[in-house]
């Protein structure tokens, strides 16, 4: 209980900081939200148990992954990467509640496309969120869509600080768990997909890569930056499109399993045939949300156990 109370106090202190920063920014005519970010927005949590559950939520043609890290005190550290489209926002929120998520310590909007951030305003309204990571885009690439504007409004209304996700930041480093940003490494990409916040989670000896919609040129950049890419599971970039998952990158990551998050019969033809061929050649097991619904990968720090075919309630909604 005391942790909860102190957390609330922390959140309202952050809220006051945001309001103050907002007033100063307005006075100085600052234009980007990055100027409003409190510097102390990093997260804190009691010890972690060295286990994790990673859900690849079936949100149709979109992305949403939930990482649950159980704490030693029975609470859990929850990370939500993307929140699907607007059309599944209520169902996604209900699924998180059913899974027992009470608050979200870290939320990441990999990049501002509707199939990744469409459901995010709803999540901000329904759950306490400690910090929201978004990529910092160049002025010309900053979206003016209603979805993006509603997301920023929801963060402001709920006093959730926004942080720019930048390559090299360790969002979490606790016990035998790390969660690190591998990309973006600058703010001048010409394609919104390439701004994707790419992350790597390690739990003991196991590792997961989350690619957002990052395309092959970004994969090349991550490779040349020399990051450790080795993983057991990769959430493939861009829904299994051939614009991502270059052979060099997949071989460097060397996963035993790849997850493709895409909608049944989607109009883009995701996943693309050549990617499925490459995964077959490399002997990588494929998991897909379009044919296997919501997927769960559980790790004890040594090995990973899979459950497929978990409920996707919106498919039954009429
Ligand atoms: Zn996408």
PDB file of N, CA and C in Angstrom, residues 213-259:
ATOM      1  N   UNK A 213       8.041  -1.188 -36.784  1.00  0.00           N
ATOM      2  CA  UNK A 213       7.960  -1.314 -38.241  1.00  0.00           C
ATOM      3  C   UNK A 213       9.281  -0.918 -38.906  1.00  0.00           C
ATOM      4  N   UNK A 214      10.386  -0.951 -38.150  1.00  0.00           N
ATOM      5  CA  UNK A 214      11.685  -0.531 -38.690  1.00  0.00           C
ATOM      6  C   UNK A 214      12.006  -1.321 -39.957  1.00  0.00           C
ATOM      7  N   UNK A 215      12.505  -0.619 -40.966  1.00  0.00           N
ATOM      8  CA  UNK A 215      12.791  -1.264 -42.251  1.00  0.00           C
ATOM      9  C   UNK A 215      14.282  -1.585 -42.387  1.00  0.00           C
ATOM     10  N   UNK A 216      14.637  -2.165 -43.550  1.00  0.00           N
ATOM     11  CA  UNK A 216      15.979  -2.740 -43.713  1.00  0.00           C
ATOM     12  C   UNK A 216      17.115  -1.729 -43.523  1.00  0.00           C
ATOM     13  N   UNK A 217      16.908  -0.455 -43.941  1.00  0.00           N
ATOM     14  CA  UNK A 217      17.992   0.517 -43.764  1.00  0.00           C
ATOM     15  C   UNK A 217      18.294   0.765 -42.285  1.00  0.00           C
ATOM     16  N   UNK A 218      17.254   0.712 -41.458  1.00  0.00           N
ATOM     17  CA  UNK A 218      17.465   0.869 -40.014  1.00  0.00           C
ATOM     18  C   UNK A 218      18.148  -0.379 -39.443  1.00  0.00           C
ATOM     19  N   UNK A 219      17.779  -1.536 -39.953  1.00  0.00           N
ATOM     20  CA  UNK A 219      18.438  -2.768 -39.498  1.00  0.00           C
ATOM     21  C   UNK A 219      19.941  -2.671 -39.758  1.00  0.00           C
ATOM     22  N   UNK A 220      20.288  -2.129 -40.935  1.00  0.00           N
ATOM     23  CA  UNK A 220      21.695  -1.965 -41.290  1.00  0.00           C
ATOM     24  C   UNK A 220      22.385  -1.002 -40.315  1.00  0.00           C
ATOM     25  N   UNK A 221      21.655   0.050 -39.965  1.00  0.00           N
ATOM     26  CA  UNK A 221      22.192   1.043 -39.027  1.00  0.00           C
ATOM     27  C   UNK A 221      22.416   0.416 -37.639  1.00  0.00           C
ATOM     28  N   UNK A 222      21.439  -0.381 -37.182  1.00  0.00           N
ATOM     29  CA  UNK A 222      21.568  -1.029 -35.868  1.00  0.00           C
ATOM     30  C   UNK A 222      22.774  -1.979 -35.884  1.00  0.00           C
ATOM     31  N   UNK A 223      22.917  -2.708 -36.995  1.00  0.00           N
ATOM     32  CA  UNK A 223      24.062  -3.629 -37.137  1.00  0.00           C
ATOM     33  C   UNK A 223      25.374  -2.860 -37.068  1.00  0.00           C
ATOM     34  N   UNK A 224      25.434  -1.729 -37.803  1.00  0.00           N
ATOM     35  CA  UNK A 224      26.708  -0.999 -37.840  1.00  0.00           C
ATOM     36  C   UNK A 224      26.982  -0.283 -36.520  1.00  0.00           C
ATOM     37  N   UNK A 225      25.936  -0.065 -35.708  1.00  0.00           N
ATOM     38  CA  UNK A 225      26.163   0.533 -34.386  1.00  0.00           C
ATOM     39  C   UNK A 225      26.693  -0.477 -33.378  1.00  0.00           C
ATOM     40  N   UNK A 226      26.722  -1.744 -33.793  1.00  0.00           N
ATOM     41  CA  UNK A 226      27.385  -2.764 -32.979  1.00  0.00           C
ATOM     42  C   UNK A 226      26.613  -3.264 -31.768  1.00  0.00           C
ATOM     43  N   UNK A 227      25.287  -3.087 -31.746  1.00  0.00           N
ATOM     44  CA  UNK A 227      24.508  -3.581 -30.600  1.00  0.00           C
ATOM     45  C   UNK A 227      24.439  -5.107 -30.592  1.00  0.00           C
ATOM     46  N   UNK A 228      24.307  -5.663 -29.413  1.00  0.00           N
ATOM     47  CA  UNK A 228      24.082  -7.095 -29.279  1.00  0.00           C
ATOM     48  C   UNK A 228      22.632  -7.376 -29.687  1.00  0.00           C
ATOM     49  N   UNK A 229      22.466  -8.103 -30.764  1.00  0.00           N
ATOM     50  CA  UNK A 229      21.139  -8.390 -31.312  1.00  0.00           C
ATOM     51  C   UNK A 229      20.674  -9.796 -31.016  1.00  0.00           C
ATOM     52  N   UNK A 230      21.558 -10.586 -30.433  1.00  0.00           N
ATOM     53  CA  UNK A 230      21.231 -12.003 -30.280  1.00  0.00           C
ATOM     54  C   UNK A 230      19.927 -12.146 -29.494  1.00  0.00           C
ATOM     55  N   UNK A 231      19.067 -13.031 -29.949  1.00  0.00           N
ATOM     56  CA  UNK A 231      17.787 -13.199 -29.266  1.00  0.00           C
ATOM     57  C   UNK A 231      17.228 -14.592 -29.515  1.00  0.00           C
ATOM     58  N   UNK A 232      16.271 -14.958 -28.691  1.00  0.00           N
ATOM     59  CA  UNK A 232      15.532 -16.203 -28.886  1.00  0.00           C
ATOM     60  C   UNK A 232      14.289 -15.947 -29.721  1.00  0.00           C
ATOM     61  N   UNK A 233      13.696 -14.756 -29.495  1.00  0.00           N
ATOM     62  CA  UNK A 233      12.439 -14.419 -30.162  1.00  0.00           C
ATOM     63  C   UNK A 233      12.545 -13.027 -30.773  1.00  0.00           C
ATOM     64  N   UNK A 234      12.154 -12.906 -32.038  1.00  0.00           N
ATOM     65  CA  UNK A 234      12.097 -11.580 -32.659  1.00  0.00           C
ATOM     66  C   UNK A 234      10.653 -11.306 -33.081  1.00  0.00           C
ATOM     67  N   UNK A 235      10.147 -10.115 -32.718  1.00  0.00           N
ATOM     68  CA  UNK A 235       8.860  -9.663 -33.267  1.00  0.00           C
ATOM     69  C   UNK A 235       9.269  -8.964 -34.545  1.00  0.00           C
ATOM     70  N   UNK A 236       9.012  -9.596 -35.679  1.00  0.00           N
ATOM     71  CA  UNK A 236       9.517  -9.106 -36.960  1.00  0.00           C
ATOM     72  C   UNK A 236       9.026  -7.700 -37.279  1.00  0.00           C
ATOM     73  N   UNK A 237       9.891  -6.937 -37.962  1.00  0.00           N
ATOM     74  CA  UNK A 237       9.527  -5.585 -38.347  1.00  0.00           C
ATOM     75  C   UNK A 237       8.424  -5.558 -39.396  1.00  0.00           C
ATOM     76  N   UNK A 238       7.540  -4.540 -39.280  1.00  0.00           N
ATOM     77  CA  UNK A 238       6.551  -4.227 -40.300  1.00  0.00           C
ATOM     78  C   UNK A 238       5.687  -5.422 -40.711  1.00  0.00           C
ATOM     79  N   UNK A 239       5.182  -6.145 -39.708  1.00  0.00           N
ATOM     80  CA  UNK A 239       4.171  -7.186 -39.937  1.00  0.00           C
ATOM     81  C   UNK A 239       4.610  -8.268 -40.937  1.00  0.00           C
ATOM     82  N   UNK A 240       5.938  -8.519 -40.990  1.00  0.00           N
ATOM     83  CA  UNK A 240       6.422  -9.559 -41.906  1.00  0.00           C
ATOM     84  C   UNK A 240       6.549  -9.078 -43.332  1.00  0.00           C
ATOM     85  N   UNK A 241       6.605  -7.753 -43.532  1.00  0.00           N
ATOM     86  CA  UNK A 241       6.779  -7.199 -44.880  1.00  0.00           C
ATOM     87  C   UNK A 241       8.223  -7.404 -45.352  1.00  0.00           C
ATOM     88  N   UNK A 242       8.403  -7.490 -46.669  1.00  0.00           N
ATOM     89  CA  UNK A 242       9.756  -7.675 -47.210  1.00  0.00           C
ATOM     90  C   UNK A 242      10.575  -6.388 -47.160  1.00  0.00           C
ATOM     91  N   UNK A 243       9.960  -5.279 -46.701  1.00  0.00           N
ATOM     92  CA  UNK A 243      10.737  -4.048 -46.501  1.00  0.00           C
ATOM     93  C   UNK A 243      11.646  -4.179 -45.281  1.00  0.00           C
ATOM     94  N   UNK A 244      11.376  -5.217 -44.451  1.00  0.00           N
ATOM     95  CA  UNK A 244      12.151  -5.438 -43.226  1.00  0.00           C
ATOM     96  C   UNK A 244      12.705  -6.862 -43.239  1.00  0.00           C
ATOM     97  N   UNK A 245      13.375  -7.234 -42.143  1.00  0.00           N
ATOM     98  CA  UNK A 245      13.904  -8.598 -41.972  1.00  0.00           C
ATOM     99  C   UNK A 245      14.902  -8.980 -43.062  1.00  0.00           C
ATOM    100  N   UNK A 246      15.946  -8.164 -43.218  1.00  0.00           N
ATOM    101  CA  UNK A 246      17.018  -8.522 -44.156  1.00  0.00           C
ATOM    102  C   UNK A 246      17.733  -9.760 -43.626  1.00  0.00           C
ATOM    103  N   UNK A 247      18.301 -10.510 -44.543  1.00  0.00           N
ATOM    104  CA  UNK A 247      18.985 -11.767 -44.179  1.00  0.00           C
ATOM    105  C   UNK A 247      20.110 -11.502 -43.174  1.00  0.00           C
ATOM    106  N   UNK A 248      20.883 -10.422 -43.414  1.00  0.00           N
ATOM    107  CA  UNK A 248      22.016 -10.106 -42.531  1.00  0.00           C
ATOM    108  C   UNK A 248      21.529  -9.850 -41.103  1.00  0.00           C
ATOM    109  N   UNK A 249      20.410  -9.143 -40.995  1.00  0.00           N
ATOM    110  CA  UNK A 249      19.892  -8.799 -39.663  1.00  0.00           C
ATOM    111  C   UNK A 249      19.366 -10.044 -38.949  1.00  0.00           C
ATOM    112  N   UNK A 250      18.601 -10.844 -39.679  1.00  0.00           N
ATOM    113  CA  UNK A 250      18.036 -12.056 -39.084  1.00  0.00           C
ATOM    114  C   UNK A 250      19.165 -13.006 -38.657  1.00  0.00           C
ATOM    115  N   UNK A 251      20.218 -13.078 -39.471  1.00  0.00           N
ATOM    116  CA  UNK A 251      21.332 -13.967 -39.104  1.00  0.00           C
ATOM    117  C   UNK A 251      22.091 -13.428 -37.893  1.00  0.00           C
ATOM    118  N   UNK A 252      22.192 -12.106 -37.781  1.00  0.00           N
ATOM    119  CA  UNK A 252      22.879 -11.523 -36.614  1.00  0.00           C
ATOM    120  C   UNK A 252      22.051 -11.740 -35.346  1.00  0.00           C
ATOM    121  N   UNK A 253      20.731 -11.613 -35.485  1.00  0.00           N
ATOM    122  CA  UNK A 253      19.851 -11.799 -34.318  1.00  0.00           C
ATOM    123  C   UNK A 253      19.754 -13.278 -33.945  1.00  0.00           C
ATOM    124  N   UNK A 254      19.796 -14.115 -34.961  1.00  0.00           N
ATOM    125  CA  UNK A 254      19.789 -15.566 -34.788  1.00  0.00           C
ATOM    126  C   UNK A 254      18.715 -16.107 -33.824  1.00  0.00           C
ATOM    127  N   UNK A 255      17.458 -15.714 -34.058  1.00  0.00           N
ATOM    128  CA  UNK A 255      16.385 -16.167 -33.158  1.00  0.00           C
ATOM    129  C   UNK A 255      16.005 -17.618 -33.440  1.00  0.00           C
ATOM    130  N   UNK A 256      15.372 -18.272 -32.455  1.00  0.00           N
ATOM    131  CA  UNK A 256      14.814 -19.592 -32.740  1.00  0.00           C
ATOM    132  C   UNK A 256      13.344 -19.455 -33.130  1.00  0.00           C
ATOM    133  N   UNK A 257      12.730 -18.305 -32.772  1.00  0.00           N
ATOM    134  CA  UNK A 257      11.328 -18.081 -33.132  1.00  0.00           C
ATOM    135  C   UNK A 257      11.108 -16.650 -33.595  1.00  0.00           C
ATOM    136  N   UNK A 258      10.190 -16.494 -34.560  1.00  0.00           N
ATOM    137  CA  UNK A 258       9.838 -15.169 -35.058  1.00  0.00           C
ATOM    138  C   UNK A 258       8.327 -14.993 -34.954  1.00  0.00           C
ATOM    139  N   UNK A 259       7.909 -13.816 -34.495  1.00  0.00           N
ATOM    140  CA  UNK A 259       6.478 -13.527 -34.382  1.00  0.00           C
ATOM    141  C   UNK A 259       6.083 -12.515 -35.447  1.00  0.00           C
TER     142      UNK A 259
END
